[in-house]
Amino acid sequence: MKRGFGQCVLAGTAAGPVVVWRRRTAVPSLPCGDPAAEQLKFENARNTARQQLQVLFDEAAKSVGKEQAAIMEVQMLMLDDLDYLEAVAAAIASGASAADAAMAAGEEFASFFAAMDDSYMNARAADVRDMAGRIHDVLCGGGNGRLPEGEFLLAAEDLAPSETIQLPTDRILGIVTRQGSASSHTAILCRTLNIPLIIQADLSLDDAAQARILAIDSEKWYLDPDEQTLDLLREKQAGAAGERATLEAYRGRESVTKSGRRIALCANIGNPQEARIAAGCDAEGVGLMRSEFLYLGRNRLPTEEELFEAYKEVIEIMDGKGVVIRTLDIGADKQAEYLGLDPEENPALGLRGLRLCLEREDIFRPQLRAIYRASTLGDIQVIFPMVTSAWELHKARQICREVRSELLAEGIEAKDIPIGIMIETPAAAIQAAELAKEADFFSVGTNDLTQYTLAVDRQNAGLARFHDPYHPALLALLEHIAHAANDAGIWCGICGELGADPAMTETFLKMGYTELSMAPGCILQIRKIVCESEVSI
Ligand code: PEP
Ligand code: MG
């Protein structure tokens, strides 16, 4: 048995088969055999890749629909592309290994697609790279080519959000990463999906690759734990189940203090699957739908129709409860390669959130059309991320008006839904009183507000001691925002991770916040605090 520690992001106790997930670029190529042997290895790997794609297609068709699953079909066709196969054979004949030949030929074709004057063909570049990378993974053992059938735990160097959502998250019992930060979007995703996560772990991936079982218990990890340790973990699991059962008493109750102060406890989600989790956790609505997750882990932009279907499904699942849909917040750690955006030196300060949407109306307008089309199906509101100046809100509002008029002119119903803004930059927080005159509501993104106020990169775990969510500057801004909203008569919530901090619930009630939106699994715990609190109106 080997054991060690990391930083616990979402506590949990679990044990199961370990899968080591390595990024393609981190996997060294294997030594090269003679060309005939390499060609045979390539053919075998191609067959395995085809089988994997078929399984992924079937799984994706069930969970996200046939249209999105079609990406796998495209890649299956590419596996048989004669030009690609010839390029691989030529590279192997001139001495390359099967894995290097697969990648080099893939890169050659990807560059060819990327250079074409056609956005559909440009997007195919990512498909070719993915397909070639899959063959490389089969040959060298990287990526997610060897996932077991049932539940498992994952060990990785690090995981980007776009990588995480491509994994079968419903089968992952826990994740241990050697890097990672507590406020990254992968961490947020794990909280939403209730997947216990340890980051910054002192775990060797080579050791994990040799092990059969990985077990975790809050900040502790074990490789091939002995029976005594497993017994201890089982006991802990039973204890945690007992605690969860106590919280069940708060299911279906109103979130109101003993003195009658009411607050809405809502869920943060990224897609319909997470809406189901939210509904199962007794969320009073969706306080933040991070739409960008509909854009990640795929090779092309979602169509207006696909977005509409996803919003419709979320609205139906929430069954009459409110849903706040955030417009695309791509950028920083959430990257979509197919958008072909220029690399930035400081992406967190770059073209992200509403800025990107104002620069790229070709992306923004279809999303707004989908949101406005869904507006008649339930109680929805739209929110813009990363606002820093009033002009951005004016411009975005004007585009909303245009999109709505366009739909009405086409005979498609579209309601005049409330338009709010995320307060997540110090500029927006300081200007809250002015912005409150123009916005219908505020929701505070404390993850980014902390990052930008304290000048502490949320992705950099090495800065953990400087990342102080209770910093007086931050608390002063939070108080100022709530006052500005209340003075202007608009509602104001918190949807950053701090909204789920039990130590802050009473403070937020006193400041005047009327909604807290959080990972669904936290709702009952926070409701218990609200119901036991004396805070009055
Ligand atoms: C935030 O910044 O607090 C927020 C809710 O948005 P995100 O975490 O997606 O950046
Ligand atoms: Mg944010």
Coordinates of C-alpha atoms and ligand atoms in Angstrom, one line a residue:
M1 CA 0.0 0.0 0.0
K2 CA 1.2 3.5 -0.8
R3 CA -0.4 6.6 0.7
G4 CA -0.2 10.4 0.6
F5 CA -2.0 13.7 0.8
G6 CA -3.3 16.5 -1.3
Q7 CA -5.7 19.4 -1.0
C8 CA -9.3 18.4 -0.6
V9 CA -11.6 20.3 -2.9
L10 CA -14.7 18.1 -2.4
A11 CA -14.6 15.7 0.6
G12 CA -15.6 12.2 0.1
T13 CA -14.6 8.6 0.7
A14 CA -14.3 6.2 -2.2
A15 CA -12.3 3.2 -3.4
G16 CA -12.3 1.5 -6.8
P17 CA -10.2 0.6 -9.9
V18 CA -7.7 3.3 -10.8
V19 CA -7.4 4.8 -14.2
V20 CA -4.4 7.0 -15.0
W21 CA -5.4 9.8 -17.4
R22 CA -2.5 11.3 -19.3
R23 CA -2.5 14.2 -21.7
R24 CA -1.4 13.2 -25.1
T25 CA 1.5 15.6 -25.1
A26 CA 2.7 14.1 -21.8
V27 CA 3.0 10.6 -23.2
P28 CA 6.3 9.6 -24.7
S29 CA 6.3 7.7 -27.9
L30 CA 7.4 4.0 -27.8
P31 CA 10.6 2.8 -29.4
C32 CA 10.3 2.1 -33.1
G33 CA 10.3 -1.4 -34.5
D34 CA 10.8 -2.4 -38.2
P35 CA 8.3 -0.8 -40.7
A36 CA 6.2 -4.0 -41.2
A37 CA 5.7 -4.4 -37.4
E38 CA 4.9 -0.6 -37.0
Q39 CA 2.4 -0.8 -39.9
L40 CA 0.7 -3.8 -38.2
K41 CA 0.6 -1.9 -34.8
F42 CA -1.0 1.0 -36.6
E43 CA -3.7 -1.2 -38.2
N44 CA -4.5 -2.8 -34.8
A45 CA -4.6 0.6 -33.1
R46 CA -6.9 1.9 -35.8
N47 CA -9.3 -1.0 -35.2
T48 CA -9.3 -0.3 -31.5
A49 CA -9.9 3.4 -32.1
R50 CA -12.9 2.6 -34.3
Q51 CA -14.4 0.4 -31.5
Q52 CA -13.8 3.1 -28.9
L53 CA -15.5 5.7 -31.1
Q54 CA -18.5 3.4 -31.6
V55 CA -18.8 3.1 -27.8
L56 CA -18.5 6.8 -27.4
F57 CA -21.0 7.4 -30.2
D58 CA -23.6 5.2 -28.5
E59 CA -23.0 6.7 -25.0
A60 CA -23.1 10.3 -26.4
A61 CA -26.2 9.6 -28.5
K62 CA -28.0 8.6 -25.3
S63 CA -26.7 11.4 -23.1
V64 CA -26.4 14.5 -25.4
G65 CA -28.2 13.5 -28.5
K66 CA -27.4 12.2 -32.0
E67 CA -26.3 15.5 -33.4
Q68 CA -23.5 16.0 -31.0
A69 CA -22.6 12.4 -31.1
A70 CA -22.1 12.8 -34.9
I71 CA -18.6 14.1 -34.1
M72 CA -17.6 10.5 -33.4
E73 CA -19.1 9.4 -36.7
V74 CA -17.0 12.0 -38.6
Q75 CA -13.9 10.7 -36.9
M76 CA -14.8 7.1 -37.7
L77 CA -15.0 8.1 -41.4
M78 CA -11.6 9.8 -41.1
L79 CA -10.1 6.6 -39.8
D80 CA -10.7 5.2 -43.3
D81 CA -9.6 8.2 -45.3
L82 CA -7.3 6.9 -48.0
D83 CA -5.1 10.0 -48.2
Y84 CA -4.6 9.8 -44.4
L85 CA -3.7 6.1 -44.5
E86 CA -1.2 6.7 -47.4
A87 CA 0.5 9.5 -45.4
V88 CA 0.8 7.2 -42.4
A89 CA 2.2 4.3 -44.5
A90 CA 4.7 6.7 -46.1
A91 CA 5.9 8.0 -42.7
I92 CA 6.3 4.4 -41.4
A93 CA 8.1 3.3 -44.5
S94 CA 10.6 6.1 -44.0
G95 CA 11.3 5.0 -40.4
A96 CA 8.7 6.6 -38.1
S97 CA 7.0 4.7 -35.4
A98 CA 3.3 3.9 -35.7
A99 CA 2.4 6.5 -33.0
D100 CA 4.6 9.3 -34.5
A101 CA 3.3 8.5 -38.0
A102 CA -0.3 8.7 -36.9
M103 CA 0.3 12.0 -35.2
A104 CA 2.4 13.5 -38.0
A105 CA -0.1 12.6 -40.8
G106 CA -2.9 13.9 -38.6
E107 CA -1.1 17.2 -38.1
E108 CA -0.4 17.5 -41.9
F109 CA -4.2 17.0 -42.6
A110 CA -5.2 19.3 -39.7
S111 CA -3.0 22.1 -41.0
F112 CA -4.5 21.6 -44.5
F113 CA -8.1 21.9 -43.1
A114 CA -7.2 24.9 -40.9
A115 CA -5.8 26.8 -43.9
M116 CA -9.0 26.4 -46.0
D117 CA -11.3 29.4 -46.5
D118 CA -14.4 27.7 -45.1
S119 CA -15.3 27.7 -41.4
Y120 CA -16.9 24.2 -41.6
M121 CA -13.7 22.7 -43.0
N122 CA -11.5 24.7 -40.5
A123 CA -13.4 23.0 -37.7
R124 CA -12.5 19.6 -39.1
A125 CA -8.9 20.3 -38.2
A126 CA -9.7 19.6 -34.5
D127 CA -11.5 16.3 -35.6
V128 CA -8.4 15.0 -37.4
R129 CA -6.2 15.9 -34.5
D130 CA -8.5 14.2 -32.1
M131 CA -8.7 11.1 -34.3
A132 CA -5.0 10.9 -34.8
G133 CA -4.5 11.5 -31.1
R134 CA -6.8 8.6 -30.3
I135 CA -4.7 6.2 -32.3
H136 CA -1.6 7.6 -30.6
D137 CA -3.3 7.0 -27.2
V138 CA -4.1 3.4 -28.0
L139 CA -0.5 2.9 -29.0
C140 CA 1.1 4.7 -26.1
G141 CA -1.4 4.4 -23.3
G142 CA -2.4 8.1 -22.8
G143 CA -5.8 9.8 -22.9
N144 CA -9.0 8.0 -22.0
G145 CA -8.7 5.1 -24.4
R146 CA -8.8 2.4 -21.7
L147 CA -11.6 3.2 -19.4
P148 CA -13.1 0.2 -17.6
E149 CA -16.8 -0.6 -18.0
G150 CA -17.9 0.2 -14.4
E151 CA -17.1 2.8 -11.8
F152 CA -13.5 4.0 -11.3
L153 CA -11.3 6.6 -9.8
L154 CA -9.1 8.8 -11.9
A155 CA -5.5 9.9 -11.3
A156 CA -4.2 12.7 -13.5
E157 CA -1.5 15.4 -13.7
D158 CA -4.3 18.0 -14.2
L159 CA -7.6 18.2 -16.0
A160 CA -9.0 21.1 -18.1
P161 CA -12.8 21.6 -18.0
S162 CA -13.0 20.6 -21.7
E163 CA -11.2 17.3 -20.8
T164 CA -13.3 16.6 -17.7
I165 CA -16.7 16.9 -19.5
Q166 CA -15.6 14.4 -22.1
L167 CA -15.1 11.8 -19.4
P168 CA -18.0 9.5 -18.3
T169 CA -18.4 11.6 -15.1
D170 CA -21.4 9.4 -13.9
R171 CA -18.9 6.5 -13.5
I172 CA -16.1 8.5 -11.7
L173 CA -16.1 7.9 -8.0
G174 CA -13.3 10.3 -7.3
I175 CA -10.4 12.3 -8.9
V176 CA -6.8 12.9 -7.7
T177 CA -4.7 15.4 -9.6
R178 CA -1.1 16.3 -9.0
Q179 CA -1.8 19.9 -10.0
G180 CA -5.0 21.9 -10.1
S181 CA -6.6 24.7 -8.1
A182 CA -9.6 24.9 -5.9
S183 CA -11.3 27.6 -7.8
S184 CA -10.7 26.2 -11.3
H185 CA -13.7 25.2 -13.4
T186 CA -12.7 21.6 -13.1
A187 CA -13.1 21.9 -9.4
I188 CA -16.4 23.7 -9.8
L189 CA -17.6 20.9 -12.2
C190 CA -16.6 18.2 -9.6
R191 CA -18.6 20.0 -6.9
T192 CA -21.6 20.2 -9.2
L193 CA -21.4 16.5 -10.1
N194 CA -20.5 15.6 -6.5
I195 CA -17.3 13.9 -7.5
P196 CA -14.8 14.0 -4.6
L197 CA -11.6 15.7 -5.7
I198 CA -8.1 16.0 -4.3
I199 CA -5.7 18.4 -6.0
Q200 CA -2.0 19.1 -5.6
A201 CA -1.6 15.4 -4.5
D202 CA 1.9 13.9 -3.9
L203 CA 0.9 10.9 -6.0
S204 CA 3.1 9.4 -8.7
L205 CA 1.2 8.6 -11.9
D206 CA 3.7 5.8 -12.6
D207 CA 2.9 4.3 -9.2
A208 CA -0.8 4.7 -9.9
A209 CA -0.4 3.0 -13.3
Q210 CA 1.1 0.0 -11.4
A211 CA -1.7 -0.1 -8.9
R212 CA -5.1 -1.8 -9.1
I213 CA -7.1 0.2 -6.5
L214 CA -7.1 3.9 -5.6
A215 CA -8.9 5.0 -2.5
I216 CA -9.6 8.5 -1.2
D217 CA -10.7 9.9 2.1
S218 CA -11.0 13.8 2.2
E219 CA -7.4 14.9 1.6
K220 CA -5.8 11.4 1.9
W221 CA -5.2 9.0 -1.0
Y222 CA -4.2 5.3 -1.0
L223 CA -2.9 3.0 -3.7
D224 CA -3.9 -0.6 -3.2
P225 CA -5.1 0.0 0.4
D226 CA -4.9 -3.0 2.8
E227 CA -8.0 -4.5 4.3
Q228 CA -7.7 -2.5 7.6
T229 CA -7.7 0.8 5.7
L230 CA -10.6 -0.3 3.5
D231 CA -12.6 -1.2 6.6
L232 CA -11.9 2.3 8.0
L233 CA -13.0 3.9 4.8
R234 CA -16.2 1.8 4.8
E235 CA -17.0 3.1 8.3
K236 CA -16.4 6.7 7.2
Q237 CA -18.7 6.1 4.2
A238 CA -21.5 4.9 6.5
G239 CA -21.0 8.0 8.7
A240 CA -21.2 10.4 5.8
A241 CA -24.4 8.6 4.6
G242 CA -25.8 9.2 8.1
E243 CA -25.0 13.0 7.9
R244 CA -26.7 13.2 4.5
A245 CA -29.8 11.5 6.0
T246 CA -30.0 14.2 8.7
L247 CA -30.0 16.9 6.0
E248 CA -32.9 15.1 4.3
A249 CA -35.1 16.7 6.9
Y250 CA -34.6 20.0 5.1
R251 CA -35.7 18.7 1.7
G252 CA -39.0 20.4 0.6
R253 CA -38.7 23.1 3.3
E254 CA -38.7 26.8 2.7
S255 CA -35.3 28.6 3.1
V256 CA -36.5 31.1 5.7
T257 CA -34.9 32.1 9.0
K258 CA -36.6 31.9 12.3
S259 CA -37.4 35.6 12.0
G260 CA -39.0 35.2 8.6
R261 CA -36.1 36.3 6.4
R262 CA -36.4 34.4 3.1
I263 CA -33.6 33.6 0.7
A264 CA -33.6 31.5 -2.5
L265 CA -31.2 28.6 -2.6
C266 CA -30.5 27.8 -6.2
A267 CA -28.1 25.6 -8.2
N268 CA -25.2 26.3 -10.6
I269 CA -25.3 24.0 -13.6
G270 CA -23.7 23.7 -17.0
N271 CA -26.1 21.4 -19.0
P272 CA -29.3 19.4 -18.8
Q273 CA -27.7 16.5 -17.0
E274 CA -26.7 18.8 -14.2
A275 CA -30.2 20.3 -14.1
R276 CA -31.4 16.8 -13.2
I277 CA -28.9 16.7 -10.3
A278 CA -30.1 20.2 -9.3
A279 CA -33.7 19.1 -9.3
G280 CA -32.8 16.0 -7.3
C281 CA -31.0 18.2 -4.7
D282 CA -34.2 20.3 -4.1
A283 CA -32.8 23.5 -5.8
E284 CA -35.3 26.3 -5.8
G285 CA -34.2 27.2 -9.3
V286 CA -31.1 27.5 -11.4
G287 CA -29.2 30.6 -10.3
L288 CA -26.5 30.2 -12.9
M289 CA -26.4 28.1 -16.0
R290 CA -22.9 28.3 -17.3
S291 CA -23.8 28.0 -21.0
E292 CA -20.2 27.7 -22.1
F293 CA -20.1 24.1 -21.0
L294 CA -22.4 23.5 -24.1
Y295 CA -19.5 24.8 -26.2
L296 CA -16.7 22.8 -24.6
G297 CA -15.5 19.2 -25.3
R298 CA -16.6 19.4 -28.9
N299 CA -15.1 20.3 -32.3
R300 CA -17.5 22.9 -33.6
L301 CA -19.9 25.6 -32.4
P302 CA -23.2 24.3 -31.1
T303 CA -26.0 25.4 -33.5
E304 CA -28.9 27.6 -32.4
E305 CA -31.1 24.5 -32.5
E306 CA -28.8 22.5 -30.2
L307 CA -28.6 25.4 -27.8
F308 CA -32.4 25.8 -27.9
E309 CA -32.9 22.1 -27.2
A310 CA -30.5 22.2 -24.2
Y311 CA -32.2 25.3 -22.7
K312 CA -35.6 23.8 -23.3
E313 CA -34.6 20.6 -21.5
V314 CA -33.2 22.5 -18.6
I315 CA -36.4 24.6 -18.3
E316 CA -38.6 21.4 -18.5
I317 CA -36.5 19.7 -15.8
M318 CA -36.8 22.7 -13.5
D319 CA -40.5 22.4 -14.0
G320 CA -41.7 26.0 -13.5
K321 CA -38.7 27.1 -11.3
G322 CA -36.6 30.1 -12.5
V323 CA -33.5 29.6 -14.6
V324 CA -30.8 32.2 -15.1
I325 CA -28.9 31.5 -18.3
R326 CA -25.5 33.0 -18.6
T327 CA -24.3 33.9 -22.1
L328 CA -21.0 32.4 -23.3
D329 CA -18.1 32.9 -20.9
I330 CA -15.3 31.3 -22.9
G331 CA -11.7 32.3 -22.1
A332 CA -9.1 31.8 -19.4
D333 CA -9.3 28.1 -18.4
K334 CA -12.3 27.4 -20.6
Q335 CA -10.9 27.2 -24.1
A336 CA -12.6 25.9 -27.3
E337 CA -9.9 25.2 -29.8
Y338 CA -12.3 25.3 -32.8
L339 CA -12.9 29.0 -32.2
G340 CA -9.4 29.7 -33.4
L341 CA -8.8 32.5 -31.0
D342 CA -5.4 34.0 -30.8
P343 CA -3.3 32.8 -27.8
E344 CA -3.1 35.5 -25.2
E345 CA -0.4 36.2 -22.7
N346 CA -2.9 36.9 -19.9
P347 CA -6.1 35.1 -20.9
A348 CA -7.8 35.9 -17.6
L349 CA -7.5 39.6 -18.5
G350 CA -8.2 38.9 -22.2
L351 CA -11.0 38.4 -24.6
R352 CA -13.4 36.5 -22.3
G353 CA -17.0 36.6 -21.3
L354 CA -19.1 39.4 -22.7
R355 CA -16.0 40.9 -24.4
L356 CA -15.7 38.0 -26.7
C357 CA -19.4 38.1 -27.5
L358 CA -19.3 41.8 -28.4
E359 CA -16.3 41.1 -30.6
R360 CA -17.9 38.0 -32.2
E361 CA -21.6 38.7 -32.7
D362 CA -21.6 35.8 -35.1
I363 CA -21.3 33.6 -32.0
F364 CA -23.4 35.8 -29.7
R365 CA -26.5 36.3 -31.8
P366 CA -27.3 32.6 -32.4
Q367 CA -27.0 32.0 -28.6
L368 CA -29.4 34.9 -27.9
R369 CA -31.8 33.6 -30.5
A370 CA -31.9 30.2 -28.7
I371 CA -32.4 31.9 -25.3
Y372 CA -35.2 34.1 -26.6
R373 CA -36.9 31.2 -28.3
A374 CA -36.8 29.4 -25.0
S375 CA -38.2 32.4 -23.2
T376 CA -41.8 31.4 -23.7
L377 CA -41.2 27.9 -22.2
G378 CA -40.7 29.0 -18.6
D379 CA -39.4 31.5 -16.2
I380 CA -36.0 32.5 -17.6
Q381 CA -33.6 35.4 -17.2
V382 CA -30.4 36.1 -19.1
I383 CA -27.1 37.3 -17.5
F384 CA -23.9 38.6 -19.0
P385 CA -20.5 37.6 -17.6
M386 CA -17.4 39.8 -17.1
V387 CA -19.0 43.2 -17.4
T388 CA -16.7 46.1 -16.6
S389 CA -18.3 49.1 -18.1
A390 CA -21.9 50.4 -18.6
W391 CA -21.4 50.7 -22.4
E392 CA -20.9 46.9 -22.6
L393 CA -24.3 46.4 -21.0
H394 CA -25.9 49.0 -23.2
K395 CA -24.5 47.3 -26.3
A396 CA -25.5 43.8 -25.2
R397 CA -29.0 45.0 -24.3
Q398 CA -29.3 46.6 -27.8
I399 CA -28.3 43.3 -29.4
C400 CA -30.9 41.5 -27.3
R401 CA -33.6 43.9 -28.5
E402 CA -32.5 43.4 -32.1
V403 CA -32.5 39.6 -31.7
R404 CA -36.0 39.6 -30.1
S405 CA -37.4 41.9 -32.8
E406 CA -36.0 39.7 -35.5
L407 CA -37.7 36.7 -34.0
L408 CA -41.0 38.5 -33.6
A409 CA -40.7 39.6 -37.2
E410 CA -40.3 35.9 -38.2
G411 CA -43.5 35.1 -36.3
I412 CA -41.6 33.4 -33.4
E413 CA -42.7 34.3 -29.9
A414 CA -40.0 35.8 -27.6
K415 CA -40.7 37.3 -24.2
D416 CA -39.0 40.5 -22.9
I417 CA -37.0 38.6 -20.2
P418 CA -35.1 40.3 -17.4
I419 CA -31.4 41.0 -18.2
G420 CA -28.9 40.9 -15.4
I421 CA -25.2 41.1 -15.1
M422 CA -22.5 39.2 -13.2
I423 CA -20.7 41.5 -10.8
E424 CA -17.2 39.9 -11.0
T425 CA -14.8 42.7 -11.7
P426 CA -13.9 45.4 -9.2
A427 CA -15.0 48.0 -11.8
A428 CA -18.5 46.6 -11.9
A429 CA -18.6 46.3 -8.1
I430 CA -17.5 49.9 -7.6
Q431 CA -20.0 51.1 -10.2
A432 CA -22.8 48.9 -8.9
A433 CA -25.1 51.9 -8.2
E434 CA -24.8 53.1 -11.8
L435 CA -25.1 49.6 -13.2
A436 CA -28.2 48.9 -11.1
K437 CA -30.1 51.6 -13.0
E438 CA -29.6 49.6 -16.2
A439 CA -29.6 46.0 -15.1
D440 CA -32.6 44.0 -13.9
F441 CA -30.6 42.0 -11.4
F442 CA -27.1 41.3 -10.2
S443 CA -25.4 38.0 -9.4
V444 CA -22.0 38.2 -7.9
G445 CA -19.3 36.0 -9.2
T446 CA -17.1 35.8 -6.2
N447 CA -14.6 33.5 -7.9
D448 CA -13.5 36.1 -10.4
L449 CA -14.2 39.0 -8.1
T450 CA -11.7 37.5 -5.7
Q451 CA -9.2 36.9 -8.4
Y452 CA -9.4 40.4 -9.8
T453 CA -9.7 42.3 -6.5
L454 CA -6.8 40.5 -4.9
A455 CA -4.8 40.1 -8.1
V456 CA -4.5 36.4 -7.4
D457 CA -4.8 34.0 -10.4
R458 CA -7.6 31.5 -9.5
Q459 CA -5.8 28.9 -11.5
N460 CA -2.5 29.1 -9.5
A461 CA -2.7 26.8 -6.5
G462 CA 0.7 28.1 -5.4
L463 CA -1.0 31.3 -4.4
A464 CA -3.5 29.6 -2.1
R465 CA -2.4 31.6 1.0
F466 CA -3.0 34.9 -0.8
H467 CA -6.4 33.8 -2.1
D468 CA -8.4 35.0 0.9
P469 CA -12.1 34.9 0.2
Y470 CA -12.7 36.8 3.5
H471 CA -10.4 39.7 2.6
P472 CA -11.8 43.0 4.0
A473 CA -11.6 44.6 0.5
L474 CA -13.8 41.8 -0.9
L475 CA -16.3 41.9 1.9
A476 CA -16.6 45.7 1.5
L477 CA -17.3 45.3 -2.2
L478 CA -19.9 42.6 -1.4
E479 CA -21.7 44.8 1.0
H480 CA -21.5 47.8 -1.4
I481 CA -23.0 45.7 -4.3
A482 CA -25.9 44.4 -2.1
H483 CA -26.7 48.0 -0.9
A484 CA -26.6 49.3 -4.5
A485 CA -29.0 46.6 -5.7
N486 CA -31.4 47.0 -2.7
D487 CA -31.4 50.8 -3.1
A488 CA -32.3 50.4 -6.8
G489 CA -34.9 47.8 -6.0
I490 CA -33.4 45.0 -8.1
W491 CA -32.6 41.5 -6.8
C492 CA -29.1 40.5 -6.0
G493 CA -27.6 37.1 -5.5
I494 CA -24.2 35.4 -5.2
C495 CA -23.3 32.5 -7.6
G496 CA -19.6 32.2 -7.0
E497 CA -18.3 29.4 -4.8
L498 CA -18.4 31.6 -1.7
G499 CA -22.2 31.4 -1.9
A500 CA -21.9 27.8 -0.6
D501 CA -19.6 28.7 2.3
P502 CA -21.5 27.9 5.5
A503 CA -19.4 30.4 7.4
M504 CA -20.7 33.2 5.2
T505 CA -24.5 32.4 5.0
E506 CA -25.5 34.7 7.9
T507 CA -23.2 37.5 6.6
F508 CA -24.9 37.3 3.2
L509 CA -28.3 37.4 4.7
K510 CA -27.4 40.4 6.8
M511 CA -25.9 42.2 3.8
G512 CA -29.2 41.9 2.0
Y513 CA -28.6 39.1 -0.6
T514 CA -31.8 37.4 -1.6
E515 CA -30.4 34.4 -3.6
L516 CA -27.4 32.1 -3.2
S517 CA -26.6 29.8 -6.0
M518 CA -24.3 26.9 -5.5
A519 CA -23.2 23.4 -6.4
P520 CA -26.5 21.4 -6.0
G521 CA -25.0 19.1 -3.3
C522 CA -24.6 22.0 -0.9
I523 CA -28.2 23.2 -0.9
L524 CA -29.6 21.2 2.0
Q525 CA -26.6 22.0 4.2
I526 CA -27.0 25.8 3.6
R527 CA -30.8 25.5 4.0
K528 CA -30.2 24.0 7.5
I529 CA -28.1 27.0 8.4
V530 CA -30.8 29.5 7.1
C531 CA -33.6 27.7 8.9
E532 CA -31.6 27.7 12.2
S533 CA -30.6 31.4 11.8
E534 CA -32.2 34.3 13.7
V535 CA -31.4 36.9 11.0
S536 CA -34.5 39.1 10.5
I537 CA -35.8 41.0 7.6
Ligands
PEP1 C1 -17.5 33.5 -10.6 O1 -16.6 34.1 -11.2 O2 -17.7 33.5 -9.4 C2 -18.5 32.8 -11.4 C3 -19.7 32.3 -10.9 O3 -18.3 32.5 -12.7 P1 -17.2 31.4 -13.2 O4 -16.7 30.7 -11.9 O5 -17.8 30.6 -14.2 O6 -16.1 32.3 -13.7
MG2 MG -16.7 34.3 -13.4

